[in-house]
Structure formats: structure tokens, C-alpha cells
Short mmCIF file of C-alpha atoms in Angstrom, two decimals:
data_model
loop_
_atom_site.label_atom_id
_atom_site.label_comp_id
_atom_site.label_asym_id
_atom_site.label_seq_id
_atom_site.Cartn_x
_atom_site.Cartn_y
_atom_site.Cartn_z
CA UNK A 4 -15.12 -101.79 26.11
CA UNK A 5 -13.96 -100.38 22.81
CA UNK A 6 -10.25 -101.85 23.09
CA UNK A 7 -9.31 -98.87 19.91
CA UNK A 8 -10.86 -96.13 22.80
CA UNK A 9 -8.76 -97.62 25.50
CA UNK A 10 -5.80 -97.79 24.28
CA UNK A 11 -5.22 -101.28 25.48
CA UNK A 12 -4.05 -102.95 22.18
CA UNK A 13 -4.63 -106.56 23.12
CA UNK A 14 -6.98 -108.80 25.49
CA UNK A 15 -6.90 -108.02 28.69
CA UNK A 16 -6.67 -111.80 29.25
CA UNK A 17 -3.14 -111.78 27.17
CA UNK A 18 -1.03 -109.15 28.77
CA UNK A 19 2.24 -110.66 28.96
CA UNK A 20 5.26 -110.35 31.35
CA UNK A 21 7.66 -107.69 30.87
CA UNK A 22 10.33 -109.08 28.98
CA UNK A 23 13.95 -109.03 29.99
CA UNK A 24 15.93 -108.87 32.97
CA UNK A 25 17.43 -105.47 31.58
CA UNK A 26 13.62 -104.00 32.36
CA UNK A 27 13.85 -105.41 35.91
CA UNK A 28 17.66 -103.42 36.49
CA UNK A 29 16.57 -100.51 34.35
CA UNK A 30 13.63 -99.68 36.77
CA UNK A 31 15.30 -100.67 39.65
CA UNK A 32 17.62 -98.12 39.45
CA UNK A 33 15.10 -95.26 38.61
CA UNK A 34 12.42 -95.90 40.81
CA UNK A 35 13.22 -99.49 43.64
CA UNK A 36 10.06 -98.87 45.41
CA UNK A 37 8.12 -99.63 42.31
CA UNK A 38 9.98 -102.83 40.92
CA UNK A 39 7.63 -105.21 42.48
CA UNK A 40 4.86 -103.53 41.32
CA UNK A 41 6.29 -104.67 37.65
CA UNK A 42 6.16 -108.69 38.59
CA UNK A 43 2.77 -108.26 40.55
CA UNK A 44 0.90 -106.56 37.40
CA UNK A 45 2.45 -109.14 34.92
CA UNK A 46 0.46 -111.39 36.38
CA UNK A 47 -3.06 -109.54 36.34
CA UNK A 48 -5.20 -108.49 33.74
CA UNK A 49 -5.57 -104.79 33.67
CA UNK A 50 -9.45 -104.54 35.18
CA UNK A 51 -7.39 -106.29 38.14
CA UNK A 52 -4.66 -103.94 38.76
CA UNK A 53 -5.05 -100.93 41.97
CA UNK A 54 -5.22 -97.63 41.18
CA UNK A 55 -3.10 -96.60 43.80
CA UNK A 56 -4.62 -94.36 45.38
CA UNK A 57 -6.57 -92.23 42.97
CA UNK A 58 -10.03 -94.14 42.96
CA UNK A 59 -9.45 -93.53 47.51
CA UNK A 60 -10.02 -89.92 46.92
CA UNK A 61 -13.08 -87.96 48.09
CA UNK A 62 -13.41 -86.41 45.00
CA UNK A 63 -12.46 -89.32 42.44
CA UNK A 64 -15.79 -90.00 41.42
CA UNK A 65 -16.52 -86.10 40.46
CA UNK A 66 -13.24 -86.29 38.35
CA UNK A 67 -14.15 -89.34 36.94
CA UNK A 68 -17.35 -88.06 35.55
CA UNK A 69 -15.70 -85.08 34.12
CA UNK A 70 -13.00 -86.91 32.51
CA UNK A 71 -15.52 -89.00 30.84
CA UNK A 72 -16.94 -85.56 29.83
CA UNK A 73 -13.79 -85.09 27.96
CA UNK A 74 -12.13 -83.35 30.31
CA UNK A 75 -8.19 -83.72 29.86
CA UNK A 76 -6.72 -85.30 32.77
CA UNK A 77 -2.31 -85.06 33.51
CA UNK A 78 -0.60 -87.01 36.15
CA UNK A 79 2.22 -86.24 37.52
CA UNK A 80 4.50 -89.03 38.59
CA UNK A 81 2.81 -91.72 36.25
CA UNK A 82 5.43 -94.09 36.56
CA UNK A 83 4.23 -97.30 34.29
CA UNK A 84 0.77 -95.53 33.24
CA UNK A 85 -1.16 -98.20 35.17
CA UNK A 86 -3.60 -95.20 36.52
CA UNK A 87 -4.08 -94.16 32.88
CA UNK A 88 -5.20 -97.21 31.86
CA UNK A 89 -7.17 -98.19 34.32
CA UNK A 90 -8.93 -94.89 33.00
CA UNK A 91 -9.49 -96.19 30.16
CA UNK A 92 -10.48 -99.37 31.26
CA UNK A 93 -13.49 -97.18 32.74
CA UNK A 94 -14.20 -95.44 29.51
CA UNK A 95 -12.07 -92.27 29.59
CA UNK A 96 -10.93 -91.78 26.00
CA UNK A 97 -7.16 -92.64 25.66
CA UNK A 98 -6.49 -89.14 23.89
CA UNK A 99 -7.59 -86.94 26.94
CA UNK A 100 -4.91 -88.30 29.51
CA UNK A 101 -1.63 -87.59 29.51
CA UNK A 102 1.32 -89.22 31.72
CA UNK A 103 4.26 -87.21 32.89
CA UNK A 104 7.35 -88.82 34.61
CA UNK A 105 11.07 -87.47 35.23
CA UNK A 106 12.33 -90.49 33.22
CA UNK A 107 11.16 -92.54 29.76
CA UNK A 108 12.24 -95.79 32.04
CA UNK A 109 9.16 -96.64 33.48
CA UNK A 110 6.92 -95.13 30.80
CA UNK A 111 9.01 -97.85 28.20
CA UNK A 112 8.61 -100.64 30.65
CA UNK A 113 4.87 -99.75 31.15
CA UNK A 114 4.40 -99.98 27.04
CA UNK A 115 5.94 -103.30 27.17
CA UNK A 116 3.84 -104.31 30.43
CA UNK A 117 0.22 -103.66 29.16
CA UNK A 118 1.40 -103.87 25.28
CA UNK A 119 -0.58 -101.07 23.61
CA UNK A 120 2.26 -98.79 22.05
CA UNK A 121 -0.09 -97.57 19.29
CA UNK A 122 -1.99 -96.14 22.65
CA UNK A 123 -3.29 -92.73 21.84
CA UNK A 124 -2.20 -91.87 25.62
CA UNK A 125 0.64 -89.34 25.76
CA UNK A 126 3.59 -89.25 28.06
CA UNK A 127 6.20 -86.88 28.25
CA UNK A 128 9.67 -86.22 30.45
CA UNK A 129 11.83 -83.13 31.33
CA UNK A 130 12.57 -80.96 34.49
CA UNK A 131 9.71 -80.58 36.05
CA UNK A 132 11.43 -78.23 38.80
CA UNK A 133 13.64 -76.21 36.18
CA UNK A 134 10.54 -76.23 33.61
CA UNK A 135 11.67 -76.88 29.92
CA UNK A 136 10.48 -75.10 26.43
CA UNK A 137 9.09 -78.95 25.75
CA UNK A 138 6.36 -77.95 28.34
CA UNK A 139 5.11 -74.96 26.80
CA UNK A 140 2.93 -77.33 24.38
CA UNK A 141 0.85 -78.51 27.66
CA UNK A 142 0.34 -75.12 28.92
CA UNK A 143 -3.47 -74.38 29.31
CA UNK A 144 -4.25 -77.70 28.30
CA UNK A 145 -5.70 -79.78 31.20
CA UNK A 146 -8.64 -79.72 33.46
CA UNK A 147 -7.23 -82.08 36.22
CA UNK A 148 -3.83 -82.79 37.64
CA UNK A 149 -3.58 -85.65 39.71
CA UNK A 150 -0.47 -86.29 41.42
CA UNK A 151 -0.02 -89.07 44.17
CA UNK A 152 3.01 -89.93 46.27
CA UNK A 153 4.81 -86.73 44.94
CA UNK A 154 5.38 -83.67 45.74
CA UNK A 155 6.40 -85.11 49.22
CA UNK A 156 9.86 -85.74 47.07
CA UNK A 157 11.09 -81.85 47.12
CA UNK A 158 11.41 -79.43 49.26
CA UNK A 159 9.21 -76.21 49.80
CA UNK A 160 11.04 -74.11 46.93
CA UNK A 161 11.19 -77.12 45.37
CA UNK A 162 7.33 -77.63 45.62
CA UNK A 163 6.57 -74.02 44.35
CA UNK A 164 8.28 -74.50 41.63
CA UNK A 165 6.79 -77.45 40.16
CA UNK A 166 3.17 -76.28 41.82
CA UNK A 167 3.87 -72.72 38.61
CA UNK A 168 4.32 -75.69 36.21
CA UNK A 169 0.80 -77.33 37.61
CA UNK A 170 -0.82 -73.35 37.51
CA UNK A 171 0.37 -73.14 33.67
CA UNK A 172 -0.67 -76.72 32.58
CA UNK A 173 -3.83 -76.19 33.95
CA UNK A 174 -6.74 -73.80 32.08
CA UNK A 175 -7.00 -70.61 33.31
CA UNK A 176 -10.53 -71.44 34.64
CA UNK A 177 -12.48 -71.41 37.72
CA UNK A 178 -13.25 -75.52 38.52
CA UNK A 179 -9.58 -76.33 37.00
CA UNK A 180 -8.57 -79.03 39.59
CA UNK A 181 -5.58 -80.80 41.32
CA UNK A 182 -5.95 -83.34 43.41
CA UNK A 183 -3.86 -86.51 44.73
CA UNK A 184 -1.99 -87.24 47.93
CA UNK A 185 1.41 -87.16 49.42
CA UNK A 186 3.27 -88.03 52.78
CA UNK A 187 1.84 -85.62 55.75
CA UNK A 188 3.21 -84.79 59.01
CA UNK A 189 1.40 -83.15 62.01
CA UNK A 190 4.59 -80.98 62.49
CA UNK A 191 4.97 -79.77 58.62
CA UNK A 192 8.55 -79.80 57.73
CA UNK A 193 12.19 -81.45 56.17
CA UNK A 194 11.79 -85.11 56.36
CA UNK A 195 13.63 -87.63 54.28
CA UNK A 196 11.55 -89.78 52.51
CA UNK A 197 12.53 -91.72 49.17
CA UNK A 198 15.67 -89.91 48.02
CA UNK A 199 18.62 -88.33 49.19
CA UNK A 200 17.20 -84.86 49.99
CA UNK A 201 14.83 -84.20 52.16
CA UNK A 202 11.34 -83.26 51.53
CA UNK A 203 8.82 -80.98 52.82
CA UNK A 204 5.65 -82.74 54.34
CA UNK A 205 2.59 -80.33 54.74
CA UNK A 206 -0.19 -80.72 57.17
CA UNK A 207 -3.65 -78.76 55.09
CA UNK A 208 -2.80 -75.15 56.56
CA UNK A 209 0.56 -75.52 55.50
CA UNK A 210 -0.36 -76.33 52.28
CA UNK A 211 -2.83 -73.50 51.53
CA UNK A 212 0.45 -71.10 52.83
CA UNK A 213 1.89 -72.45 49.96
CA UNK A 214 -0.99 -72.18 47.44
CA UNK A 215 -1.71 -68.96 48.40
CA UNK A 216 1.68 -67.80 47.58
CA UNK A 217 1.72 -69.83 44.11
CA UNK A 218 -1.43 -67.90 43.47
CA UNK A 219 -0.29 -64.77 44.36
CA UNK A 220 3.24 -65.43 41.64
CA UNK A 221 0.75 -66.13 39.11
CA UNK A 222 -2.15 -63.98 39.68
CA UNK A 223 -4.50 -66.74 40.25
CA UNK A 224 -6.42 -68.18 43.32
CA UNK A 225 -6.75 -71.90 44.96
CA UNK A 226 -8.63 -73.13 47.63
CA UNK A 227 -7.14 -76.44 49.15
CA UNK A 228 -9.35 -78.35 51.19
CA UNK A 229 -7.90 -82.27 52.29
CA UNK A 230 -7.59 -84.59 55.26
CA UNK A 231 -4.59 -86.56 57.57
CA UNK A 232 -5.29 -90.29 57.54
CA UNK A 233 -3.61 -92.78 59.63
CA UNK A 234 -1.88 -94.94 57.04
CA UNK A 235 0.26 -98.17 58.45
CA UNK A 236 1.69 -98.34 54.54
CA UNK A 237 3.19 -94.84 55.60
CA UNK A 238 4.42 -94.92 58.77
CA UNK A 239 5.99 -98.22 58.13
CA UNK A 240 7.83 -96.24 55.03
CA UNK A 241 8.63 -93.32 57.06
CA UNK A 242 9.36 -95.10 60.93
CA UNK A 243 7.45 -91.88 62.01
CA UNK A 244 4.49 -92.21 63.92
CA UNK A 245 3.52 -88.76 62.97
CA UNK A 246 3.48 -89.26 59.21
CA UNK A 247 0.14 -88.95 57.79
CA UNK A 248 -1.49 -89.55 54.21
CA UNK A 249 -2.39 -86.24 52.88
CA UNK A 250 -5.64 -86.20 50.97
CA UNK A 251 -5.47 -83.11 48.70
CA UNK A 252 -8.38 -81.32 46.36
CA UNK A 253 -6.84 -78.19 45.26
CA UNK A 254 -9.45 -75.63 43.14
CA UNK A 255 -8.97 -73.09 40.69
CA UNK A 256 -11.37 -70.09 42.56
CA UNK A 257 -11.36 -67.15 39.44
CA UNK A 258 -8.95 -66.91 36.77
#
């Protein structure tokens, strides 16, 4: 692997711990359920670390092969990058993937982590809700969204607010794709899960509703297809027995 087309600016053999105990408190307060995550990759070399979720999709391997295409990828909720990398890692070229997360936290700690800050990966913040001008730059950009453990975090309005932002990012272009997974529930509604407010958790119909009404505010049309998966890593997180992991492939239908 061409370390200059990865991104990764060192061996992959001499990524060092993060440094400080300020990076440790820093993160904890922005994002707890992710802190360990810090210690267990500053032990591994980055071919080693997961990638949460995103290579578990049904349709990872088609985005994979159109990301190494060229085809610009953004994920939402990137937290440290480690998905990005990994990426690379695989031969996606640094410059077509793109990182966005709430706070520059987690996207400092994950420079320090894997040590590439010359990385020609890009990662931006802002109100993803709310939308800022800052965004405008990324509209039409992208090919694929992926988002994973996400838009679980907000509720419906909430959701369809930050699902415009996904419509704009994305090309206006039958194929344009969003895929990922969040927290389910086989009786879609307000459940609090990993903040204060409560979130909404679809089932797949509930989720097309939703879609279908995006499309309709921005004259554009998505078919959702996914599946409900027993996951204990879930329902140990949500102490619901009816919490699901929704699977998610969202398509672009006609521009």
C-alpha cells in the first residue's frame, strides 16, 4: 500500500498512543461511549482495527468497489476517522472521503491516534440539524453517505432535517447512495438512547414514511430497503428487548 495514497503518514507498525490525559477527558466528555475505543486502537496497527459496522453491511462490498472507482464517500458521525482509514488501508484514495462530526474533539484525537495530519482526508464540523453556509461547499459532492449509530440520536423532525442536508450533499443522480445503521425498534418511536433527548427508532416502513416525505421537500425520490437484526450489543445498550439493529441502503431513484 502506497502509505502517500492512504493517508497514513507512518508504519502501521509505529502508531503510537494518544498522548495526554487531556485527550482521554476531552473525549470523554464529547462522546463516553467511545473513550475505550481510544486505548483499544492505541494498541493495534490500523489493518487491525473494526470497522464498526460498515464492512457488516449487505451492500459494503458494492460501495467499496465504487469508492475505489473514485467515487466520493461522506460519513456522518466519523468520530476518530478510524472507518476512513481503514478505507484507505483498502485502497480508497485519501482525497475522495470525507469525515463529518458535530465536534473537532474526536477528529483532533483521531490525528494524533493514527498520526497522519498531512492526510489528504477531509473532516469538517457545524450544525448538522440547523445546516450552516460552511456546508454549502459539500453540496452535490458525494456519491455515498454512510452513517452508523446515528440518526437514532434525534428525533423525527430532527431526522428530516439532517436527512435535506444528506439529499443536498449527495449528487443529484439516480444510484447516489446512503447507507449505514442505527438503533431499531419493532414499535417505531421516542426512545432514549445516548443523550438527554429522546430519539426516534424506525422499523423499515417507518423509515421509507420518512424518505418519502424528504423526497417529496426536495423533489427527489428514495427507495429504502434494510433489515432488523437481533443484536445483544444493542439490547444490552438499550435494556429493551425490542431494540433492533437497523440495516439501511437508501437509493437515489431519478433526480
Amino acid at each position: 500500500m502506497d502509505k502517500k495514497m492512504s493517508g497514513i503518514s507512518k508504519p502501521d507498525t509505529d502508531i503510537p498512543k494518544l498522548s495526554g490525559e487531556s485527550k482521554h477527558t476531552e473525549a470523554l466528555a464529547i462522546a463516553p461511549e467511545t473513550v475505550q475505543l481510544v486505548w483499544n486502537y492505541s494498541k493495534m496497527s490500523v489493518t487491525e482495527i473494526p470497522d464498526h459496522w460498515m464492512d457488516v453491511s449487505p451492500v459494503y462490498k458494492k460501495m467499496k468497489a465504487r469508492m475505489l472507482k473514485g467515487e466520493k464517500l461522506l460519513e456522518l458521525g466519523c468520530g476518530f476517522g478510524q472507518n476512513m482509514r481503514k478505507l484507505c488501508v483498502k485502497g480508497v484514495a485519501a482525497e475522495d472521503l470525507f469525515g463529518f462530526y458535530t465536534d473537532r474533539i474526536l477528529i483532533e484525537a483521531g490525528y494524533d491516534l493514527f498520526v497522519d495530519r498531512s492526510t489528504q482526508m477531509t473532516f469538517f464540523t457545524g450544525d448538522i440539524v440547523a445546516g450552516t453556509f460552511e456546508f454549502e461547499r459539500f453540496h452535490d459532492k458525494f456519491n455515498i453517505v454512510f452513517a452508523s449509530m446515528f440518526f437514532h440520536l434525534f428525533d423525527w423532525t430532527e431526522q428530516v432535517a439532517i436527512a435535506k442536508q444528506v439529499v443536498n450533499f449527495l449528487r443529484k443522480q439516480p444510484g447516489s447512495m446512503i447507507f449505514g445503521q442505527q438503533i431499531g425498534h419493532i414499535k417505531p418511536g421516542l426512545y432514549q438512547v445516548g443523550r438527554e433527548s429522546a430519539g426516534y427508532a424506525h422499523n423499515t416502513a417507518t423509515l421509507q414514511q420518512m424518505w418519502d416525505f424528504v423526497g417529496s421537500e426536495t423533489k427527489s425520490t428514495w427507495h429504502v430497503q434494510g433489515i432488523m437484526e437481533v443484536n445483544e450489543n444493542i439490547a444490552a445498550l438499550t435494556q429493551d428487548d425490542n431494540t433492533r439493529c437497523l440495516r439501511f441502503w437508501i437509493r437515489r431513484l431519478w433526480k
